[in-house]
Amino acid sequence: MNYSRSEAKAWAAKNWKGVCNVILPSFSADLSGLNEEAIRFDVRRNIEHGFWGALLVSECATTDDEYRRFMEICVEEAGDKQKFLMHGTFDTQEKTVAMAKEAEKIGVEGILIGHPNSFYPKTEDELFAHIKVIAGSTDLCTSLFITVQMNLTRMHPSGYPVDVIRRSAEIENVVAIKYEVGRPGIAGDLEIYKALKGSGVLFSDPLEAHSPLCVEYFEQQWMGTSNYEWWGGEVPKYYNLLLEGKFDEAMEIYWRLQPARNARAAIQGTVSGANFIHRSLWKYQQWLQGYNGGRMRQPVAKLNDGQMNQMRDSLLKSGFTDVPEFDPQAFYDGRVKG
């Protein structure tokens, strides 16, 4: 690790700048194991696109040993060219803690703390205790995953109790808040930005469409985590322009992406209420931008031809000229056979 626990907030303030997307594990053709070369291929593609780094997604039916190896492969391949976050959403708190210790040894940059699906806190104190146990078990820079999928509207109408965020910001190695509740509108963004002011904790609204406002008015320097690779390298490009104060240049790129942005929002709306991220859709979106693609293990949402064509056509309307032909079999086979 490049920092100590006591240095985590200062380290992140200096080094967490840019866009953090996601990398999904790739599997062998028979789904019996990881496709290591395909994972390395995706890491290299991520570097080409100019991302700060990526969340290494743990919700793809990998075994514990496979996820550990997934982290190792990505860190080995990237060297000092990418930073990675461990996806702290394992089935139990104990497994998340154990994997965080492995991530430290491997050289992962930080952890995104979520909640097990079966975790049902009845009070804010129970929720905070869960966060404190995981963050307290590791020296890794820690980001909180504040999302409506956690089913916490019973505690606060925004979808997540604000006081828990404030208390968590005081934990020594909590360095960022990934805030994606309080929709529609972004009044919640303003509230959390103000709550974090002076705490040393970075505010991040991962919804890419909000980024021009969040950079200019909410001092957002790091955006993550989501499948921004859907737009190739264009999001890191315009985001870095925003950070440099080149607003007009950034907005030229931003608006060019609008057809693909609208298509993404529309297709994700088809699974609203499932509280289940459409990982096969994300894998296909990556494949359209030159990543490996490939088969995924169940449980995973299914894609149909209409959805795939909708995604492909929206990229063409957004000015991407190297979009592959419609070929579902090529997507499922993946670019790197293994």
mmCIF file of C-alpha atoms in Angstrom:
data_model
loop_
_atom_site.group_PDB
_atom_site.id
_atom_site.type_symbol
_atom_site.label_atom_id
_atom_site.label_comp_id
_atom_site.label_asym_id
_atom_site.label_seq_id
_atom_site.Cartn_x
_atom_site.Cartn_y
_atom_site.Cartn_z
ATOM 1 C CA MET A 1 0.000 0.000 0.000
ATOM 2 C CA ASN A 2 1.153 3.541 -0.799
ATOM 3 C CA TYR A 3 -0.377 5.116 2.296
ATOM 4 C CA SER A 4 -1.153 4.369 5.917
ATOM 5 C CA ARG A 5 -4.632 4.339 7.423
ATOM 6 C CA SER A 6 -4.074 7.762 8.957
ATOM 7 C CA GLU A 7 -3.019 9.133 5.566
ATOM 8 C CA ALA A 8 -6.005 7.745 3.637
ATOM 9 C CA LYS A 9 -8.067 10.943 3.364
ATOM 10 C CA ALA A 10 -5.065 13.053 2.324
ATOM 11 C CA TRP A 11 -3.958 10.370 -0.132
ATOM 12 C CA ALA A 12 -7.353 10.245 -1.802
ATOM 13 C CA ALA A 13 -7.626 14.033 -1.961
ATOM 14 C CA LYS A 14 -4.357 14.061 -3.889
ATOM 15 C CA ASN A 15 -4.665 10.895 -5.964
ATOM 16 C CA TRP A 16 -8.347 10.188 -6.551
ATOM 17 C CA LYS A 17 -8.942 12.402 -9.567
ATOM 18 C CA GLY A 18 -10.712 11.278 -12.705
ATOM 19 C CA VAL A 19 -13.230 8.625 -13.693
ATOM 20 C CA CYS A 20 -13.524 5.168 -12.117
ATOM 21 C CA ASN A 21 -15.463 2.709 -14.267
ATOM 22 C CA VAL A 22 -15.931 -1.044 -13.840
ATOM 23 C CA ILE A 23 -14.270 -4.213 -15.055
ATOM 24 C CA LEU A 24 -16.333 -7.407 -15.089
ATOM 25 C CA PRO A 25 -14.543 -10.762 -14.904
ATOM 26 C CA SER A 26 -14.336 -12.790 -18.116
ATOM 27 C CA PHE A 27 -14.757 -16.550 -18.071
ATOM 28 C CA SER A 28 -13.648 -19.516 -20.129
ATOM 29 C CA ALA A 29 -15.991 -20.669 -22.886
ATOM 30 C CA ASP A 30 -17.421 -23.427 -20.670
ATOM 31 C CA LEU A 31 -17.679 -21.011 -17.703
ATOM 32 C CA SER A 32 -15.550 -23.367 -15.586
ATOM 33 C CA GLY A 33 -12.952 -20.751 -14.683
ATOM 34 C CA LEU A 34 -11.545 -17.292 -15.342
ATOM 35 C CA ASN A 35 -10.228 -16.299 -18.752
ATOM 36 C CA GLU A 36 -7.084 -14.586 -17.532
ATOM 37 C CA GLU A 37 -5.948 -13.305 -20.919
ATOM 38 C CA ALA A 38 -9.349 -11.754 -21.561
ATOM 39 C CA ILE A 39 -9.212 -9.974 -18.195
ATOM 40 C CA ARG A 40 -5.771 -8.613 -19.041
ATOM 41 C CA PHE A 41 -7.106 -7.530 -22.424
ATOM 42 C CA ASP A 42 -9.850 -5.511 -20.698
ATOM 43 C CA VAL A 43 -7.379 -3.878 -18.319
ATOM 44 C CA ARG A 44 -5.269 -2.753 -21.274
ATOM 45 C CA ARG A 45 -8.372 -1.421 -23.016
ATOM 46 C CA ASN A 46 -9.288 0.476 -19.872
ATOM 47 C CA ILE A 47 -5.867 2.100 -19.804
ATOM 48 C CA GLU A 48 -6.220 3.079 -23.480
ATOM 49 C CA HIS A 49 -9.509 4.812 -22.684
ATOM 50 C CA GLY A 50 -7.908 6.983 -20.024
ATOM 51 C CA PHE A 51 -9.751 5.824 -16.931
ATOM 52 C CA TRP A 52 -8.322 6.561 -13.476
ATOM 53 C CA GLY A 53 -9.143 2.980 -12.633
ATOM 54 C CA ALA A 54 -11.989 0.566 -12.131
ATOM 55 C CA LEU A 55 -14.199 -1.210 -9.651
ATOM 56 C CA LEU A 56 -13.533 -4.944 -9.891
ATOM 57 C CA VAL A 57 -17.074 -6.265 -9.838
ATOM 58 C CA SER A 58 -17.719 -9.077 -7.368
ATOM 59 C CA GLU A 59 -21.360 -9.735 -8.298
ATOM 60 C CA CYS A 60 -20.640 -12.054 -11.233
ATOM 61 C CA ALA A 61 -20.802 -15.455 -9.503
ATOM 62 C CA THR A 62 -17.057 -15.795 -8.984
ATOM 63 C CA THR A 63 -15.839 -18.024 -6.168
ATOM 64 C CA ASP A 64 -13.747 -16.410 -3.437
ATOM 65 C CA ASP A 65 -10.578 -17.878 -4.937
ATOM 66 C CA GLU A 66 -11.550 -16.642 -8.385
ATOM 67 C CA TYR A 67 -12.259 -13.124 -7.154
ATOM 68 C CA ARG A 68 -8.913 -13.075 -5.365
ATOM 69 C CA ARG A 69 -7.199 -14.121 -8.595
ATOM 70 C CA PHE A 70 -9.263 -11.579 -10.549
ATOM 71 C CA MET A 71 -7.803 -8.823 -8.368
ATOM 72 C CA GLU A 72 -4.288 -10.214 -8.784
ATOM 73 C CA ILE A 73 -4.556 -10.353 -12.571
ATOM 74 C CA CYS A 74 -5.793 -6.763 -12.835
ATOM 75 C CA VAL A 75 -3.129 -5.362 -10.512
ATOM 76 C CA GLU A 76 -0.381 -7.337 -12.255
ATOM 77 C CA GLU A 77 -1.455 -6.201 -15.711
ATOM 78 C CA ALA A 78 -2.004 -2.533 -14.849
ATOM 79 C CA GLY A 79 1.155 -1.840 -12.898
ATOM 80 C CA ASP A 80 1.071 1.836 -11.977
ATOM 81 C CA LYS A 81 -1.270 2.751 -14.864
ATOM 82 C CA GLN A 82 -4.577 2.005 -13.111
ATOM 83 C CA LYS A 83 -6.060 1.992 -9.626
ATOM 84 C CA PHE A 84 -8.630 -0.590 -8.587
ATOM 85 C CA LEU A 85 -11.366 -0.815 -5.971
ATOM 86 C CA MET A 86 -12.472 -4.058 -4.388
ATOM 87 C CA HIS A 87 -16.236 -4.514 -4.598
ATOM 88 C CA GLY A 88 -17.288 -5.058 -0.990
ATOM 89 C CA THR A 89 -20.684 -6.669 -1.556
ATOM 90 C CA PHE A 90 -20.105 -10.269 -0.542
ATOM 91 C CA ASP A 91 -22.804 -12.464 0.979
ATOM 92 C CA THR A 92 -21.677 -11.849 4.551
ATOM 93 C CA GLN A 93 -19.841 -9.181 6.466
ATOM 94 C CA GLU A 94 -17.197 -11.743 7.410
ATOM 95 C CA LYS A 95 -16.462 -12.590 3.767
ATOM 96 C CA THR A 96 -16.167 -8.922 2.876
ATOM 97 C CA VAL A 97 -13.695 -8.377 5.724
ATOM 98 C CA ALA A 98 -11.637 -11.404 4.696
ATOM 99 C CA MET A 99 -11.504 -10.290 1.065
ATOM 100 C CA ALA A 100 -10.514 -6.764 2.072
ATOM 101 C CA LYS A 101 -7.472 -8.214 3.837
ATOM 102 C CA GLU A 102 -6.593 -10.089 0.652
ATOM 103 C CA ALA A 103 -7.020 -6.906 -1.377
ATOM 104 C CA GLU A 104 -4.503 -5.139 0.859
ATOM 105 C CA LYS A 105 -1.889 -7.833 0.193
ATOM 106 C CA ILE A 106 -2.524 -7.754 -3.552
ATOM 107 C CA GLY A 107 -2.138 -3.980 -3.837
ATOM 108 C CA VAL A 108 -5.683 -2.868 -4.594
ATOM 109 C CA GLU A 109 -6.186 0.874 -4.059
ATOM 110 C CA GLY A 110 -9.396 0.846 -2.045
ATOM 111 C CA ILE A 111 -12.758 -0.718 -1.272
ATOM 112 C CA LEU A 112 -16.344 0.188 -2.107
ATOM 113 C CA ILE A 113 -18.503 -0.866 0.845
ATOM 114 C CA GLY A 114 -21.993 -2.100 0.079
ATOM 115 C CA HIS A 115 -24.314 -4.388 2.031
ATOM 116 C CA PRO A 116 -25.071 -8.119 1.787
ATOM 117 C CA ASN A 117 -28.461 -8.780 0.213
ATOM 118 C CA SER A 118 -29.726 -10.367 3.411
ATOM 119 C CA PHE A 119 -28.582 -7.511 5.658
ATOM 120 C CA TYR A 120 -31.681 -5.803 7.052
ATOM 121 C CA PRO A 121 -30.728 -3.188 9.649
ATOM 122 C CA LYS A 122 -33.626 -1.949 11.737
ATOM 123 C CA THR A 123 -31.872 1.143 13.080
ATOM 124 C CA GLU A 124 -29.321 3.673 11.903
ATOM 125 C CA ASP A 125 -26.965 2.416 14.606
ATOM 126 C CA GLU A 126 -27.072 -1.088 13.114
ATOM 127 C CA LEU A 127 -26.302 0.300 9.676
ATOM 128 C CA PHE A 128 -23.420 2.409 10.940
ATOM 129 C CA ALA A 129 -22.029 -0.520 12.919
ATOM 130 C CA HIS A 130 -21.866 -2.593 9.719
ATOM 131 C CA ILE A 131 -19.895 0.143 7.950
ATOM 132 C CA LYS A 132 -17.626 0.667 10.939
ATOM 133 C CA VAL A 133 -16.761 -3.033 11.217
ATOM 134 C CA ILE A 134 -15.702 -3.309 7.569
ATOM 135 C CA ALA A 135 -13.885 0.024 7.384
ATOM 136 C CA GLY A 136 -12.246 -0.697 10.726
ATOM 137 C CA SER A 137 -10.955 -4.064 9.542
ATOM 138 C CA THR A 138 -8.843 -2.632 6.722
ATOM 139 C CA ASP A 139 -6.399 0.179 6.067
ATOM 140 C CA LEU A 140 -7.681 0.569 2.515
ATOM 141 C CA CYS A 141 -9.158 3.857 1.327
ATOM 142 C CA THR A 142 -12.872 3.281 1.694
ATOM 143 C CA SER A 143 -15.794 4.611 -0.318
ATOM 144 C CA LEU A 144 -19.382 4.131 0.808
ATOM 145 C CA PHE A 145 -21.889 2.784 -1.709
ATOM 146 C CA ILE A 146 -25.027 4.885 -1.100
ATOM 147 C CA THR A 147 -27.695 3.424 -3.377
ATOM 148 C CA VAL A 148 -31.437 2.842 -3.458
ATOM 149 C CA GLN A 149 -30.813 -0.879 -3.956
ATOM 150 C CA MET A 150 -29.958 -1.108 -0.247
ATOM 151 C CA ASN A 151 -33.664 -0.766 0.621
ATOM 152 C CA LEU A 152 -33.231 1.882 3.316
ATOM 153 C CA THR A 153 -36.078 4.251 2.501
ATOM 154 C CA ARG A 154 -37.620 3.145 5.786
ATOM 155 C CA MET A 155 -34.837 5.097 7.511
ATOM 156 C CA HIS A 156 -34.881 8.211 5.324
ATOM 157 C CA PRO A 157 -37.089 9.255 2.366
ATOM 158 C CA SER A 158 -34.025 9.958 0.212
ATOM 159 C CA GLY A 159 -33.135 6.268 0.324
ATOM 160 C CA TYR A 160 -30.262 6.506 2.819
ATOM 161 C CA PRO A 161 -30.024 8.120 6.273
ATOM 162 C CA VAL A 162 -28.019 11.327 6.094
ATOM 163 C CA ASP A 163 -26.788 11.060 9.681
ATOM 164 C CA VAL A 164 -25.143 7.705 8.927
ATOM 165 C CA ILE A 165 -23.238 9.340 6.080
ATOM 166 C CA ARG A 166 -22.088 12.129 8.394
ATOM 167 C CA ARG A 167 -20.958 9.667 11.068
ATOM 168 C CA SER A 168 -19.211 7.448 8.515
ATOM 169 C CA ALA A 169 -17.275 10.436 7.148
ATOM 170 C CA GLU A 170 -15.547 10.656 10.533
ATOM 171 C CA ILE A 171 -14.036 7.174 10.162
ATOM 172 C CA GLU A 172 -10.320 7.575 9.539
ATOM 173 C CA ASN A 173 -10.075 5.703 6.234
ATOM 174 C CA VAL A 174 -13.438 6.655 4.715
ATOM 175 C CA VAL A 175 -12.353 8.857 1.814
ATOM 176 C CA ALA A 176 -15.357 9.096 -0.527
ATOM 177 C CA ILE A 177 -19.125 8.858 -0.707
ATOM 178 C CA LYS A 178 -20.665 7.337 -3.823
ATOM 179 C CA TYR A 179 -24.078 8.975 -3.571
ATOM 180 C CA GLU A 180 -26.869 7.864 -5.892
ATOM 181 C CA VAL A 181 -30.100 8.210 -3.958
ATOM 182 C CA GLY A 182 -32.550 11.083 -3.574
ATOM 183 C CA ARG A 183 -33.798 10.874 -7.150
ATOM 184 C CA PRO A 184 -35.439 12.482 -9.058
ATOM 185 C CA GLY A 185 -33.529 15.719 -8.884
ATOM 186 C CA ILE A 186 -30.222 16.326 -7.168
ATOM 187 C CA ALA A 187 -31.223 18.173 -4.009
ATOM 188 C CA GLY A 188 -29.707 15.228 -2.140
ATOM 189 C CA ASP A 189 -26.381 15.885 -3.864
ATOM 190 C CA LEU A 190 -26.348 19.402 -2.496
ATOM 191 C CA GLU A 191 -27.248 18.190 0.996
ATOM 192 C CA ILE A 192 -24.465 15.604 1.101
ATOM 193 C CA TYR A 193 -21.916 17.950 -0.465
ATOM 194 C CA LYS A 194 -22.649 20.458 2.286
ATOM 195 C CA ALA A 195 -22.576 17.738 4.947
ATOM 196 C CA LEU A 196 -19.126 16.597 3.787
ATOM 197 C CA LYS A 197 -17.667 20.076 3.446
ATOM 198 C CA GLY A 198 -14.475 20.299 5.479
ATOM 199 C CA SER A 199 -14.453 16.585 6.361
ATOM 200 C CA GLY A 200 -11.778 15.622 3.844
ATOM 201 C CA VAL A 201 -14.188 13.118 2.288
ATOM 202 C CA LEU A 202 -14.736 13.288 -1.472
ATOM 203 C CA PHE A 203 -18.263 13.656 -2.832
ATOM 204 C CA SER A 204 -19.114 11.592 -5.907
ATOM 205 C CA ASP A 205 -22.406 11.387 -7.773
ATOM 206 C CA PRO A 206 -21.801 8.449 -10.148
ATOM 207 C CA LEU A 207 -24.553 9.494 -12.558
ATOM 208 C CA GLU A 208 -22.483 10.667 -15.516
ATOM 209 C CA ALA A 209 -25.197 13.030 -16.757
ATOM 210 C CA HIS A 210 -24.810 15.126 -13.580
ATOM 211 C CA SER A 211 -21.046 15.493 -13.849
ATOM 212 C CA PRO A 212 -20.762 19.007 -15.367
ATOM 213 C CA LEU A 213 -22.815 20.450 -12.523
ATOM 214 C CA CYS A 214 -21.147 18.320 -9.856
ATOM 215 C CA VAL A 215 -17.635 19.292 -10.926
ATOM 216 C CA GLU A 216 -18.394 23.002 -11.150
ATOM 217 C CA TYR A 217 -20.578 23.445 -8.067
ATOM 218 C CA PHE A 218 -19.917 20.448 -5.801
ATOM 219 C CA GLU A 219 -16.114 20.209 -6.229
ATOM 220 C CA GLN A 220 -16.363 16.643 -7.513
ATOM 221 C CA GLN A 221 -12.883 15.537 -8.571
ATOM 222 C CA TRP A 222 -13.443 11.778 -8.698
ATOM 223 C CA MET A 223 -16.460 10.127 -10.305
ATOM 224 C CA GLY A 224 -17.259 6.497 -9.746
ATOM 225 C CA THR A 225 -18.247 3.825 -10.019
ATOM 226 C CA SER A 226 -20.299 2.847 -13.075
ATOM 227 C CA ASN A 227 -20.026 1.467 -16.605
ATOM 228 C CA TYR A 228 -18.720 4.641 -18.224
ATOM 229 C CA GLU A 229 -16.806 2.512 -20.735
ATOM 230 C CA TRP A 230 -20.153 2.370 -22.564
ATOM 231 C CA TRP A 231 -18.973 5.658 -24.123
ATOM 232 C CA GLY A 232 -15.458 4.381 -24.814
ATOM 233 C CA GLY A 233 -12.904 6.901 -23.668
ATOM 234 C CA GLU A 234 -15.141 9.936 -24.134
ATOM 235 C CA VAL A 235 -16.266 10.303 -20.503
ATOM 236 C CA PRO A 236 -12.711 10.472 -19.078
ATOM 237 C CA LYS A 237 -11.860 12.875 -21.888
ATOM 238 C CA TYR A 238 -14.628 15.370 -21.192
ATOM 239 C CA TYR A 239 -14.413 14.880 -17.413
ATOM 240 C CA ASN A 240 -10.736 15.808 -17.405
ATOM 241 C CA LEU A 241 -11.602 18.888 -19.459
ATOM 242 C CA LEU A 242 -14.147 19.826 -16.788
ATOM 243 C CA LEU A 243 -11.478 19.464 -14.103
ATOM 244 C CA GLU A 244 -9.196 21.730 -16.146
ATOM 245 C CA GLY A 245 -11.922 24.377 -16.374
ATOM 246 C CA LYS A 246 -12.426 23.870 -20.117
ATOM 247 C CA PHE A 247 -16.205 23.768 -19.832
ATOM 248 C CA ASP A 248 -17.176 24.579 -23.426
ATOM 249 C CA GLU A 249 -14.837 21.940 -24.867
ATOM 250 C CA ALA A 250 -16.155 19.380 -22.390
ATOM 251 C CA MET A 251 -19.775 20.123 -23.243
ATOM 252 C CA GLU A 252 -19.168 19.571 -26.962
ATOM 253 C CA ILE A 253 -18.273 15.968 -26.140
ATOM 254 C CA TYR A 254 -21.003 15.679 -23.491
ATOM 255 C CA TRP A 255 -23.818 16.544 -25.896
ATOM 256 C CA ARG A 256 -22.449 14.336 -28.656
ATOM 257 C CA LEU A 257 -23.045 11.378 -26.327
ATOM 258 C CA GLN A 258 -26.697 12.220 -25.704
ATOM 259 C CA PRO A 259 -28.264 9.553 -27.982
ATOM 260 C CA ALA A 260 -26.300 6.796 -26.228
ATOM 261 C CA ARG A 261 -27.023 8.388 -22.847
ATOM 262 C CA ASN A 262 -30.763 8.342 -23.544
ATOM 263 C CA ALA A 263 -30.659 4.750 -24.776
ATOM 264 C CA ARG A 264 -28.831 3.637 -21.638
ATOM 265 C CA ALA A 265 -31.391 5.304 -19.404
ATOM 266 C CA ALA A 266 -34.284 3.791 -21.349
ATOM 267 C CA ILE A 267 -33.006 0.227 -21.315
ATOM 268 C CA GLN A 268 -32.084 0.336 -17.622
ATOM 269 C CA GLY A 269 -35.609 1.481 -16.918
ATOM 270 C CA THR A 270 -36.864 -1.882 -18.200
ATOM 271 C CA VAL A 271 -35.390 -3.604 -15.115
ATOM 272 C CA SER A 272 -36.486 -0.953 -12.634
ATOM 273 C CA GLY A 273 -37.680 -2.483 -9.406
ATOM 274 C CA ALA A 274 -35.656 -5.661 -9.800
ATOM 275 C CA ASN A 275 -32.797 -4.232 -7.704
ATOM 276 C CA PHE A 276 -30.574 -6.283 -9.986
ATOM 277 C CA ILE A 277 -27.911 -4.640 -12.127
ATOM 278 C CA HIS A 278 -28.046 -5.823 -15.734
ATOM 279 C CA ARG A 279 -24.469 -7.108 -15.891
ATOM 280 C CA SER A 280 -24.929 -8.869 -19.237
ATOM 281 C CA LEU A 281 -26.033 -5.531 -20.692
ATOM 282 C CA TRP A 282 -22.920 -3.908 -19.266
ATOM 283 C CA LYS A 283 -20.764 -6.681 -20.731
ATOM 284 C CA TYR A 284 -22.345 -6.135 -24.145
ATOM 285 C CA GLN A 285 -21.890 -2.374 -23.906
ATOM 286 C CA GLN A 286 -18.211 -2.981 -23.137
ATOM 287 C CA TRP A 287 -17.879 -5.332 -26.101
ATOM 288 C CA LEU A 288 -19.275 -2.641 -28.413
ATOM 289 C CA GLN A 289 -16.375 -0.442 -27.288
ATOM 290 C CA GLY A 290 -13.646 -3.006 -27.917
ATOM 291 C CA TYR A 291 -13.562 -4.926 -24.638
ATOM 292 C CA ASN A 292 -13.637 -8.716 -24.494
ATOM 293 C CA GLY A 293 -17.322 -9.413 -23.917
ATOM 294 C CA GLY A 294 -18.025 -13.105 -23.384
ATOM 295 C CA ARG A 295 -20.416 -15.381 -21.564
ATOM 296 C CA MET A 296 -21.443 -14.764 -17.963
ATOM 297 C CA ARG A 297 -22.505 -17.112 -15.205
ATOM 298 C CA GLN A 298 -25.998 -17.208 -13.790
ATOM 299 C CA PRO A 299 -27.819 -15.549 -12.174
ATOM 300 C CA VAL A 300 -27.662 -12.814 -14.779
ATOM 301 C CA ALA A 301 -30.329 -10.879 -16.668
ATOM 302 C CA LYS A 302 -30.835 -11.911 -20.286
ATOM 303 C CA LEU A 303 -30.340 -9.743 -23.363
ATOM 304 C CA ASN A 304 -32.521 -9.844 -26.473
ATOM 305 C CA ASP A 305 -31.863 -8.767 -30.057
ATOM 306 C CA GLY A 306 -33.925 -5.605 -29.728
ATOM 307 C CA GLN A 307 -31.913 -4.399 -26.739
ATOM 308 C CA MET A 308 -28.609 -5.178 -28.427
ATOM 309 C CA ASN A 309 -29.630 -3.366 -31.605
ATOM 310 C CA GLN A 310 -30.867 -0.401 -29.582
ATOM 311 C CA MET A 311 -27.490 -0.090 -27.873
ATOM 312 C CA ARG A 312 -25.529 -0.442 -31.079
ATOM 313 C CA ASP A 313 -27.653 2.081 -33.015
ATOM 314 C CA SER A 314 -27.367 4.679 -30.240
ATOM 315 C CA LEU A 315 -23.580 4.552 -30.444
ATOM 316 C CA LEU A 316 -23.724 5.169 -34.184
ATOM 317 C CA LYS A 317 -25.986 8.179 -33.554
ATOM 318 C CA SER A 318 -23.450 9.443 -31.021
ATOM 319 C CA GLY A 319 -20.715 9.519 -33.637
ATOM 320 C CA PHE A 320 -18.811 6.312 -32.863
ATOM 321 C CA THR A 321 -17.529 5.013 -36.192
ATOM 322 C CA ASP A 322 -15.868 1.738 -35.149
ATOM 323 C CA VAL A 323 -18.928 -0.025 -33.720
ATOM 324 C CA PRO A 324 -18.880 -3.752 -34.603
ATOM 325 C CA GLU A 325 -21.602 -5.302 -36.720
ATOM 326 C CA PHE A 326 -24.593 -6.855 -35.006
ATOM 327 C CA ASP A 327 -23.246 -10.291 -34.088
ATOM 328 C CA PRO A 328 -24.498 -11.720 -30.779
ATOM 329 C CA GLN A 329 -22.481 -14.919 -31.222
ATOM 330 C CA ALA A 330 -19.241 -12.935 -31.521
ATOM 331 C CA PHE A 331 -20.158 -11.117 -28.306
ATOM 332 C CA TYR A 332 -20.868 -14.330 -26.409
ATOM 333 C CA ASP A 333 -17.658 -15.955 -27.709
ATOM 334 C CA GLY A 334 -15.572 -12.957 -26.626
ATOM 335 C CA ARG A 335 -12.612 -11.397 -28.364
ATOM 336 C CA VAL A 336 -10.039 -13.434 -26.443
ATOM 337 C CA LYS A 337 -10.810 -17.133 -26.631
ATOM 338 C CA GLY A 338 -10.106 -19.172 -23.559
#
